[in-house]
PDB file of C-alpha atoms and ligand atoms in Angstrom:
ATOM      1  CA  UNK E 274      -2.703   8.983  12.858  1.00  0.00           C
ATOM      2  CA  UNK E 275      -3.151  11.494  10.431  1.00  0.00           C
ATOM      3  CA  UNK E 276      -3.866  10.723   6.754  1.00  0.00           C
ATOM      4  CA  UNK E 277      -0.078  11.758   5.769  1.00  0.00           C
ATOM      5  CA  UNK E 278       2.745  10.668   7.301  1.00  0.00           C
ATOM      6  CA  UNK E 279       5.556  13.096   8.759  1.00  0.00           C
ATOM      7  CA  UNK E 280       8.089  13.471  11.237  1.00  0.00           C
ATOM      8  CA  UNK E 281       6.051  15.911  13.561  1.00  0.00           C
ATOM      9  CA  UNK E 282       4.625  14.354  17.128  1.00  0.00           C
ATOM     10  CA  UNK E 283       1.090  13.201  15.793  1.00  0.00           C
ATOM     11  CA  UNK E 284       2.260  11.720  12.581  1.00  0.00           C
ATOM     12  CA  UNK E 285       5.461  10.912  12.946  1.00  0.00           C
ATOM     13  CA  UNK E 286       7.911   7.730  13.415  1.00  0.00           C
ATOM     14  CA  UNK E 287       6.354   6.207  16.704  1.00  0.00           C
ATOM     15  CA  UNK E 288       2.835   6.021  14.799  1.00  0.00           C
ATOM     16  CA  UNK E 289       3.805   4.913  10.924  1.00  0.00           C
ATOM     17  CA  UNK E 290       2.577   1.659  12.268  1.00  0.00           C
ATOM     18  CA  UNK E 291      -0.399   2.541  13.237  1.00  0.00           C
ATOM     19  CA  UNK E 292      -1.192   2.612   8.729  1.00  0.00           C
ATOM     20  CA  UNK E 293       2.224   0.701   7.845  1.00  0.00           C
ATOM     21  CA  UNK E 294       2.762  -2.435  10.261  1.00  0.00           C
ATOM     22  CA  UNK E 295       6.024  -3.038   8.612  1.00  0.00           C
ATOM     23  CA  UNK E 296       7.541   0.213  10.854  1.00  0.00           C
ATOM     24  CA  UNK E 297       7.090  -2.210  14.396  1.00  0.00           C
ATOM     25  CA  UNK E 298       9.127  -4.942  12.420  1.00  0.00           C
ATOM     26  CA  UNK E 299      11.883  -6.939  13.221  1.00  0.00           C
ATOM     27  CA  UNK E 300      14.480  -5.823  10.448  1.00  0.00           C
ATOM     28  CA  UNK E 301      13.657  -1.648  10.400  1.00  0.00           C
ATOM     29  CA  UNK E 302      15.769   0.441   9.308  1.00  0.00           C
ATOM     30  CA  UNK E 303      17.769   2.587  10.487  1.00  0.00           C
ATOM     31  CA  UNK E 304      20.075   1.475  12.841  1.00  0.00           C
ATOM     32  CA  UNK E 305      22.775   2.687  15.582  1.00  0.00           C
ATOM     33  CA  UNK E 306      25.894   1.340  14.190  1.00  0.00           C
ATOM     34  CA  UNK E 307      28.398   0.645  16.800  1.00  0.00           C
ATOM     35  CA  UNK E 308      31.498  -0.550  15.267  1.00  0.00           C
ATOM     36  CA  UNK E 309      32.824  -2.677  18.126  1.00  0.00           C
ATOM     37  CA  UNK E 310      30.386  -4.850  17.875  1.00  0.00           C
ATOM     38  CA  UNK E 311      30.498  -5.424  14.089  1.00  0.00           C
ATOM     39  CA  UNK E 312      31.518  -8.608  12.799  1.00  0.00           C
ATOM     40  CA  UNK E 313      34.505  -8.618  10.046  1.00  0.00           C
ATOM     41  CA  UNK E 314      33.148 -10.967   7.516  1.00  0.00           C
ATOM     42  CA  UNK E 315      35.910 -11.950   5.055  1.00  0.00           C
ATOM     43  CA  UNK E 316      33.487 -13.788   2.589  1.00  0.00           C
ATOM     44  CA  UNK E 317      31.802 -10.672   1.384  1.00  0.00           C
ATOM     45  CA  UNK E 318      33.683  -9.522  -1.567  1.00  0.00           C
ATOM     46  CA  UNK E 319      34.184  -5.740  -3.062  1.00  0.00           C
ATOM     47  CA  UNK E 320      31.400  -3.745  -4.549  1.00  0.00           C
ATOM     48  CA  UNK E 321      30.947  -2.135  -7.665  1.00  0.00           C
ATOM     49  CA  UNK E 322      28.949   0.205 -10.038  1.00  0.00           C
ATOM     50  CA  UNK E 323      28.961   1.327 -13.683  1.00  0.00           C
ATOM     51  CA  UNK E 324      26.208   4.041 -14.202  1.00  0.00           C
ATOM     52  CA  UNK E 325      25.527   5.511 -17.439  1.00  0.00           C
ATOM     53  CA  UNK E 326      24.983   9.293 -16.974  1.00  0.00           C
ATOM     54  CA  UNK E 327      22.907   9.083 -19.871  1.00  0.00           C
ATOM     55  CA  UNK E 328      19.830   6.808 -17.375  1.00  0.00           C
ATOM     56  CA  UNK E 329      19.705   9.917 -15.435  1.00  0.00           C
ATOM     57  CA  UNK E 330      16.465  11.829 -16.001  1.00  0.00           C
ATOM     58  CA  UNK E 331      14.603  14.311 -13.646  1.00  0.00           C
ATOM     59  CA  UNK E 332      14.774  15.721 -10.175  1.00  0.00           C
ATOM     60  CA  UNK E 333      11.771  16.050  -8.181  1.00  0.00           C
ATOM     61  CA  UNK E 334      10.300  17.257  -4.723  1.00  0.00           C
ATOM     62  CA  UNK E 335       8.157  14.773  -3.454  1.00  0.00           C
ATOM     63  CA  UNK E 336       7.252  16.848   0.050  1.00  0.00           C
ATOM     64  CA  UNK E 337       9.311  14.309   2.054  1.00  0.00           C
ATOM     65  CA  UNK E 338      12.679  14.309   0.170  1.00  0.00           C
ATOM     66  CA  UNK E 339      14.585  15.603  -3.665  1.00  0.00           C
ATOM     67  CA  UNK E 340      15.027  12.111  -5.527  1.00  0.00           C
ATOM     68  CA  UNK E 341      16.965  12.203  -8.946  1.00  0.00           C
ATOM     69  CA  UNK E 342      15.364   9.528 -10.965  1.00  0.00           C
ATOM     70  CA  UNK E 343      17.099   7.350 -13.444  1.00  0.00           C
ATOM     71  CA  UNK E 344      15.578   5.005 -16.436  1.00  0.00           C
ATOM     72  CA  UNK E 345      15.351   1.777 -14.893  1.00  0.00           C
ATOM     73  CA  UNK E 346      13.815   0.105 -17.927  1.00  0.00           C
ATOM     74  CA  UNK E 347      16.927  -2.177 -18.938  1.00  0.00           C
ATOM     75  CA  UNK E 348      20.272  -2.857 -17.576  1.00  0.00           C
ATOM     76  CA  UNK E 349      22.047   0.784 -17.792  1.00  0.00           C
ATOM     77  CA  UNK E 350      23.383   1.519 -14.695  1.00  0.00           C
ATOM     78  CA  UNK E 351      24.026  -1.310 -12.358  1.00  0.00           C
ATOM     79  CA  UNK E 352      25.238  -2.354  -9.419  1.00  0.00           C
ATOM     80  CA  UNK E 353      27.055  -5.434  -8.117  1.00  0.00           C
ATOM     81  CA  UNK E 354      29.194  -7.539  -5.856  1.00  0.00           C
ATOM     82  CA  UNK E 355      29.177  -6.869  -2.372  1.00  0.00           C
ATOM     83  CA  UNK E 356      26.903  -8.838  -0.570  1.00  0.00           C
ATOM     84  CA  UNK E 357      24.701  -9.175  -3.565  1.00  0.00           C
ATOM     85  CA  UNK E 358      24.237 -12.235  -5.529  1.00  0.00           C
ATOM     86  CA  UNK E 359      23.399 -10.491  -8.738  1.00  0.00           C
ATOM     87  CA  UNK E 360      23.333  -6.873 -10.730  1.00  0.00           C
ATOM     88  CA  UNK E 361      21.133  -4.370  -9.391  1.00  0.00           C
ATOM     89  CA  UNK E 362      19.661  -1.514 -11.631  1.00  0.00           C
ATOM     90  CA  UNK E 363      19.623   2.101 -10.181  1.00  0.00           C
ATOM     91  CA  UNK E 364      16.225   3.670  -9.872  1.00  0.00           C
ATOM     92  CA  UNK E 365      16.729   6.474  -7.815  1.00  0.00           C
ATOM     93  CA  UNK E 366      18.734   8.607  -4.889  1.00  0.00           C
ATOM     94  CA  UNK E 367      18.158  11.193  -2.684  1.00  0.00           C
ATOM     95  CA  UNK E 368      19.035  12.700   0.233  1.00  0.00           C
ATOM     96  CA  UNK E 369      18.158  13.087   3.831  1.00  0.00           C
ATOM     97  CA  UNK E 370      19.229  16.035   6.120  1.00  0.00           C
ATOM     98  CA  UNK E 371      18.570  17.911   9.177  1.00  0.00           C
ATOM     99  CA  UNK E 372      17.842  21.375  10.224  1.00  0.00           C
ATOM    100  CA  UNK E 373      21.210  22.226  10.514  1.00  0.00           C
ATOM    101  CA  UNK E 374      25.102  20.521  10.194  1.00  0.00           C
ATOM    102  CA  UNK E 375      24.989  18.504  13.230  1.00  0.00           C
ATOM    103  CA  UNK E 376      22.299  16.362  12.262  1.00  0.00           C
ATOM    104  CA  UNK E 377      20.418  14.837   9.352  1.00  0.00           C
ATOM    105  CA  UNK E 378      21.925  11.516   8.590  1.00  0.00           C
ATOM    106  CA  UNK E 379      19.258   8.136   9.745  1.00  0.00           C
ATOM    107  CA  UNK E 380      21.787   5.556  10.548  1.00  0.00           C
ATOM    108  CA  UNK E 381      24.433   6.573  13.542  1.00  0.00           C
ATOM    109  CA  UNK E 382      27.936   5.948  13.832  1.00  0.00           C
ATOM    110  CA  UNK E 383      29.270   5.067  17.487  1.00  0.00           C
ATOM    111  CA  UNK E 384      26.824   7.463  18.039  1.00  0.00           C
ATOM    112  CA  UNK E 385      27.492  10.257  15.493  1.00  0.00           C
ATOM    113  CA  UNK E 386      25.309  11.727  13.483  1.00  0.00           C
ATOM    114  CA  UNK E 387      26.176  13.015   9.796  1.00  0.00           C
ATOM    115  CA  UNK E 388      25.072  16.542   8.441  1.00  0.00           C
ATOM    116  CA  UNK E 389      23.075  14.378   5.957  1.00  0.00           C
ATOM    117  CA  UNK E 390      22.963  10.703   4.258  1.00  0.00           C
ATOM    118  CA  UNK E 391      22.578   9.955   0.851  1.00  0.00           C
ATOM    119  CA  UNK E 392      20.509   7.147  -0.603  1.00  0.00           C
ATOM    120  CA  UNK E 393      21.066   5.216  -3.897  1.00  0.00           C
ATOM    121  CA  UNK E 394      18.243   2.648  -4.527  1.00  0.00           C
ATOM    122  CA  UNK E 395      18.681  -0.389  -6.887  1.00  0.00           C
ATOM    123  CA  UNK E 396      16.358  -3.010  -7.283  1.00  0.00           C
ATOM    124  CA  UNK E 397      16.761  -6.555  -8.364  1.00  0.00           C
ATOM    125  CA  UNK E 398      15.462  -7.443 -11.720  1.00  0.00           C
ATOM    126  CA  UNK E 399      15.270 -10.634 -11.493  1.00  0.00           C
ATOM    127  CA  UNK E 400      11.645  -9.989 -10.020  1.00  0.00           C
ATOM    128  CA  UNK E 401      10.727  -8.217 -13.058  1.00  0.00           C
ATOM    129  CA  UNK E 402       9.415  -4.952 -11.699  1.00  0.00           C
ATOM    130  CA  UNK E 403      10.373  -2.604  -8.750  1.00  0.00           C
ATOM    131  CA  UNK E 404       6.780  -3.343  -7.001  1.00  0.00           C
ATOM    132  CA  UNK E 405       7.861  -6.904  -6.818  1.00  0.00           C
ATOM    133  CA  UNK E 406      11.259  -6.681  -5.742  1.00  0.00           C
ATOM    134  CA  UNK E 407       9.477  -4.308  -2.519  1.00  0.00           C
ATOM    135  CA  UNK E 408       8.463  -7.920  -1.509  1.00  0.00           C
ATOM    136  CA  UNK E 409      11.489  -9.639  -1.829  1.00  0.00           C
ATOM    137  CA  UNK E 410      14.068 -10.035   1.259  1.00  0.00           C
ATOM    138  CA  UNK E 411      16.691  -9.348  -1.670  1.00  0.00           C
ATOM    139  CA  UNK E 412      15.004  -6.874  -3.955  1.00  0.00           C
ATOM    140  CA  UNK E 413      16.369  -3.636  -2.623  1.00  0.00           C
ATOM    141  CA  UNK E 414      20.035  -3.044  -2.189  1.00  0.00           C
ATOM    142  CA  UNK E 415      20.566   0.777  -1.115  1.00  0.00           C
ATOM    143  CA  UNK E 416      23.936   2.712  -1.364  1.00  0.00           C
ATOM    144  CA  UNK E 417      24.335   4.781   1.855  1.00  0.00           C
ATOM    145  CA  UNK E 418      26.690   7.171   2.179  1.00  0.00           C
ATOM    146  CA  UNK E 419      27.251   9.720   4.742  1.00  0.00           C
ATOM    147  CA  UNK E 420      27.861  13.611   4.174  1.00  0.00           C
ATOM    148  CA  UNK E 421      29.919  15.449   6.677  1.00  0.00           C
ATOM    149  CA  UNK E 422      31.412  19.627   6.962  1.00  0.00           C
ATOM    150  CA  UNK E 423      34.679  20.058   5.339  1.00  0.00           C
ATOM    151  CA  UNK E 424      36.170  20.230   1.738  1.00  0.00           C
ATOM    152  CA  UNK E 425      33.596  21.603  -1.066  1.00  0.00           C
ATOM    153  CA  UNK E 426      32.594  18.484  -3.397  1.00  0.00           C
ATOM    154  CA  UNK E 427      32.933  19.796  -6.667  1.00  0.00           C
ATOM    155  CA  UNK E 428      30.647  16.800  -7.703  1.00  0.00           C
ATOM    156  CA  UNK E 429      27.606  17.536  -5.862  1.00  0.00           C
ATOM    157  CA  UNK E 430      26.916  21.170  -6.472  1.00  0.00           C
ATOM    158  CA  UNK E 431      24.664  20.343  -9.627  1.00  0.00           C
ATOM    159  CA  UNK E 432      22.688  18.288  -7.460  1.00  0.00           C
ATOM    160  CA  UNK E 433      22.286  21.056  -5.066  1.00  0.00           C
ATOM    161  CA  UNK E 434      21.944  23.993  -7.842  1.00  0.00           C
ATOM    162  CA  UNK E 435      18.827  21.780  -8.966  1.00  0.00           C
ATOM    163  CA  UNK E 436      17.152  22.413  -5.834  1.00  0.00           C
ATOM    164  CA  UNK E 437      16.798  25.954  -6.303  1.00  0.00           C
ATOM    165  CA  UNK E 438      14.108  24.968  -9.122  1.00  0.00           C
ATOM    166  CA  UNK E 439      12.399  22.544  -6.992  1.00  0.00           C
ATOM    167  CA  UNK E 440      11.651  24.646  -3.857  1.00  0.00           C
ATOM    168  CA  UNK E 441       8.112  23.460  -3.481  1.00  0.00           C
ATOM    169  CA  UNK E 442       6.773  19.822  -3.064  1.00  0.00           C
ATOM    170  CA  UNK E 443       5.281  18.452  -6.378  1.00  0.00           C
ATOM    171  CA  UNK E 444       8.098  20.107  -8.528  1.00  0.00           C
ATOM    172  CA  UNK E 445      10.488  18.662 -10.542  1.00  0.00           C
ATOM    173  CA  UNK E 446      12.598  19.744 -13.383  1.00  0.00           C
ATOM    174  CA  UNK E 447      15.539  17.855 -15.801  1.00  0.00           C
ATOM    175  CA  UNK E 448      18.135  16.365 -14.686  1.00  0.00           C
ATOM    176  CA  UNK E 449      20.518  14.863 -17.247  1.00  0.00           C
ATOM    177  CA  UNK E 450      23.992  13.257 -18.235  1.00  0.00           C
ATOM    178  CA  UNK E 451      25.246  12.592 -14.402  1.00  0.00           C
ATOM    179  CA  UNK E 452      27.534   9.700 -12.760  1.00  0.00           C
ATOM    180  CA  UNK E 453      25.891   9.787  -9.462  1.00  0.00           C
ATOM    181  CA  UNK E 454      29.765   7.429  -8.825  1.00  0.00           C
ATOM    182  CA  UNK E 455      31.115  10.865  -8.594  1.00  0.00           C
ATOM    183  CA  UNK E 456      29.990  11.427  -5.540  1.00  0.00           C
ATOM    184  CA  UNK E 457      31.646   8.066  -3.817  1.00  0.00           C
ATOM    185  CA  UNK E 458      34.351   8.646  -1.632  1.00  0.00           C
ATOM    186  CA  UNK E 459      38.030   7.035  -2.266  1.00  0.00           C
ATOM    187  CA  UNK E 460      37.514   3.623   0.011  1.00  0.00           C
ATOM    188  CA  UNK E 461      35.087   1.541  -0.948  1.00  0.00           C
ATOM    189  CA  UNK E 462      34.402  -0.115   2.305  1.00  0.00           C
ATOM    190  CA  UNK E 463      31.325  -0.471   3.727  1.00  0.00           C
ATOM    191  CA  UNK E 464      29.267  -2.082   5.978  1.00  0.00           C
ATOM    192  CA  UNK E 465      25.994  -4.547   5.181  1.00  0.00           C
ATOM    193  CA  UNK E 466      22.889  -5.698   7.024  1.00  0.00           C
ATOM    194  CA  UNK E 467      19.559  -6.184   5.871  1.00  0.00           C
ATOM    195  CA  UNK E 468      17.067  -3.553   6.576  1.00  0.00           C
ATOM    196  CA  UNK E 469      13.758  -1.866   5.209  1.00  0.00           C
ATOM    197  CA  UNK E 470      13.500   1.776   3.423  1.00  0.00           C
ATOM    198  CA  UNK E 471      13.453   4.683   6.243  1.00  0.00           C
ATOM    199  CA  UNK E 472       9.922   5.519   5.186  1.00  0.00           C
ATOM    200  CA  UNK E 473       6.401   4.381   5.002  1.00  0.00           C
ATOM    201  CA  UNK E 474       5.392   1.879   4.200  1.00  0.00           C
ATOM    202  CA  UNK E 475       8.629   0.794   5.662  1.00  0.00           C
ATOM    203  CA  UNK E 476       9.047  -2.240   3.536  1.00  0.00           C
ATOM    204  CA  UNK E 477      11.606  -4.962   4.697  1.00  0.00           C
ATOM    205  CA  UNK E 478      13.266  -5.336   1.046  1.00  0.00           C
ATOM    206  CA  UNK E 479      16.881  -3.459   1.770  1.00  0.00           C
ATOM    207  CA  UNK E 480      20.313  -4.848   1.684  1.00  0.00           C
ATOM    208  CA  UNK E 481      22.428  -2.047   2.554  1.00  0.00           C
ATOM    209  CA  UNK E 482      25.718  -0.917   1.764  1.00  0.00           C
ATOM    210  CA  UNK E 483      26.619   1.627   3.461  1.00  0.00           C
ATOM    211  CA  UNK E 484      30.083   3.274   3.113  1.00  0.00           C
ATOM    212  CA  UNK E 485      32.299   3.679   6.125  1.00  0.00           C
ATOM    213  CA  UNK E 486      34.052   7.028   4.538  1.00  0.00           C
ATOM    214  CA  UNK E 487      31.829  10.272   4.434  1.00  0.00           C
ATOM    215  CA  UNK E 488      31.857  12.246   1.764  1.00  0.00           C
ATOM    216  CA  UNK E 489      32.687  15.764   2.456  1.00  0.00           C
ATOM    217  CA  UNK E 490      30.977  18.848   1.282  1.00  0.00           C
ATOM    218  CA  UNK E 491      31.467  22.533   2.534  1.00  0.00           C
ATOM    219  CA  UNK E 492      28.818  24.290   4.936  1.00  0.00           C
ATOM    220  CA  UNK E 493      28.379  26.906   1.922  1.00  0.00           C
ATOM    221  CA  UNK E 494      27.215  23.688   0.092  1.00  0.00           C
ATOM    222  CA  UNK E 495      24.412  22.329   3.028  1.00  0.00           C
ATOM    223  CA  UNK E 496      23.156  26.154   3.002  1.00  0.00           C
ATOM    224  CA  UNK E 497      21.418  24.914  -0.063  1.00  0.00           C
ATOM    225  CA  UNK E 498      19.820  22.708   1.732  1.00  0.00           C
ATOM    226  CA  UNK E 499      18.803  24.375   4.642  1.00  0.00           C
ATOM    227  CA  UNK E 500      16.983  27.159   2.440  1.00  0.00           C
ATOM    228  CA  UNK E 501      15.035  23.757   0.980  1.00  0.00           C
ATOM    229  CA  UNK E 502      12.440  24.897   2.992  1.00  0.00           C
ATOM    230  CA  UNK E 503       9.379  22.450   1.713  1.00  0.00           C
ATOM    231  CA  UNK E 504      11.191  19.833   2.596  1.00  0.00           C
ATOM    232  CA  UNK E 505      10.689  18.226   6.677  1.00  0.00           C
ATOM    233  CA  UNK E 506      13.723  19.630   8.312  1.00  0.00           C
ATOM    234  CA  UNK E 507      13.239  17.889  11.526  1.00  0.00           C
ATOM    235  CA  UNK E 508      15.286  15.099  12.279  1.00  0.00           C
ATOM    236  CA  UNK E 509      14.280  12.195  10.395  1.00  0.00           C
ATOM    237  CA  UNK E 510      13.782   8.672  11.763  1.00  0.00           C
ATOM    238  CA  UNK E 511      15.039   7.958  15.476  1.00  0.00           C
ATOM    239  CA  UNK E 512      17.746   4.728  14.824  1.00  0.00           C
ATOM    240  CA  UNK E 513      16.990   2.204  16.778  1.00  0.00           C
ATOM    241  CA  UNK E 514      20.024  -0.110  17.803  1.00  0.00           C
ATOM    242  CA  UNK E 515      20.719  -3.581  16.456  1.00  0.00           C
TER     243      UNK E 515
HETATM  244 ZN1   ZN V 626      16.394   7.246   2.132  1.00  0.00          ZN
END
C-alpha cells in the first residue's frame, strides 16, 4: 500500500491492514446497524455532558477530516453515564461526509446512509494520557451523531463558516467559546457497542454512543462542505455488519 492512507482503490479501506492490522479486527468500526436485531438493554442508564465553551480552542484540516480541538488538560468538559463507568474528557470532534447529501455518514441505519456523521471523542483519564487510553478496551467513548437534509441548524453554521479559512490540508485557525452540546438533538437516546476509530491505525479503544435522532441541517448548510474540496470526498469507510 501506499505510504498514506486514503479512501481511493490502492490505498484505501480493504488495504489499511496491510500497515495497521487492527483494520482486519474483530471489533472494527463502523457497523450496519439494523435495528431489529438490537437488543433493548434496560441496565444502561442516560447519558450526559457538561462542556465548557471556554476548552474549545482551534479548528484544523488535517487532509483526512476538520477536527475542532478542545483543552483536554484537566476535567473541563466531560462526559458521563451511559454505558460508561466513569467521566470522559472531550478532546476533539469532527465530521465525516460524502460527495454529496445522500451519503457521507460511516455507520448505516437499516441501511440508510446520513448526509454526514459527526464525531465527538473523549478519552478516559483514568489512564493518564490519550496515547494510553488508545490501548484500553474502555479509553475511547465517541459521541456519534448523524446529520440529515432539512431544517437549517442555527448551531452549526460557525462550525461550517470556519471551514472557509481552512480550505487546504495543514490549516487551522481559532476556534473559541463553543458548546459543541448545541448541536445534540432533543432525545437523548442512543445506541452502544464497542468499536475502534474509523481510521488508521484503526485502534480497538471506542465505546460508542451513537444517537438514534439526526440532527438536521439545510442543504445550503452541506454546500459548505461540498466546496471543502481538500478534504476526501469519496465515501468513507464501507460498514461492515455486526
Ligand atoms: Zn470519526
Amino acid at each position: 500500500m501506499a505510504k498514506e492512507w486514503g479512501y481511493a482503490s490502492h490505498n484505501g479501506p480493504d488495504r489499511w491492514h496491510e500497515l495497521y492490522p487492527n483494520a482486519k479486527g474483530d471489533n472494527q468500526s463502523p457497523i450496519e446497524l439494523h435495528t431489529k436485531d438490537i437488543r433493548h438493554d434496560p441496565s444502561l442508564l442516560p447519558w450526559s455532558a457538561s462542556y465548557d465553551p471556554g476548552s474549545a480552542k482551534t479548528i484544523l484540516n488535517n487532509g483526512k477530516t476538520c477536527r475542532v480541538v478542545f483543552d483536554d488538560t484537566y476535567d473541563r468538559s466531560m462526559l458521563r453515564g451511559g454505558p460508561l463507568t466513569g467521566p470522559y474528557r472531550l478532546r476533539q470532534f469532527h465530521l465525516h461526509w460524502g460527495s454529496s447529501d445522500d451519503h457521507g455518514s460511516e455507520h448505516t441505519v437499516d441501511g440508510v446512509k446520513y448526509a454526514a456523521e459527526l464525531h465527538l471523542v473523549h478519552w478516559n483519564p483514568k489512564y493518564g494520557t490519550f496515547g494510553e487510553a488508545l490501548k484500553q478496551r474502555d479509553g475511547i467513548a465517541v459521541v456519534g451523531v448523524f446529520l440529515k437534509i432539512g431544517r437549517e441548524k442555527g448551531e452549526f453554521q460557525i462550525f461550517l463558516d470556519a471551514l472557509d479559512k481552512i480550505k487546504t490540508k495543514g490549516k487551522d485557525a481559532p476556534f473559541n467559546h463553543f458548546d459543541p452540546s448545541c448541536l445534540f438533538p432533543a432525545c437523548r437516546d442512543y445506541w452502544t457497542y464497542q468499536g475502534s476509530f474509523t481510521t488508521p491505525p484503526c485502534e480497538e479503544c471506542i465505546v460508542w454512543i451513537l444517537l438514534k435522532e439526526p440532527m438536521t441541517v439545510s442543504s445550503d448548510q452541506t454546500i459548505s462542505m461540498h466546496e471543502t474540496h481538500s478534504i476526501p470526498i469519496s465515501v468513507l469507510r464501507i460498514p461492515i455488519a455486526l
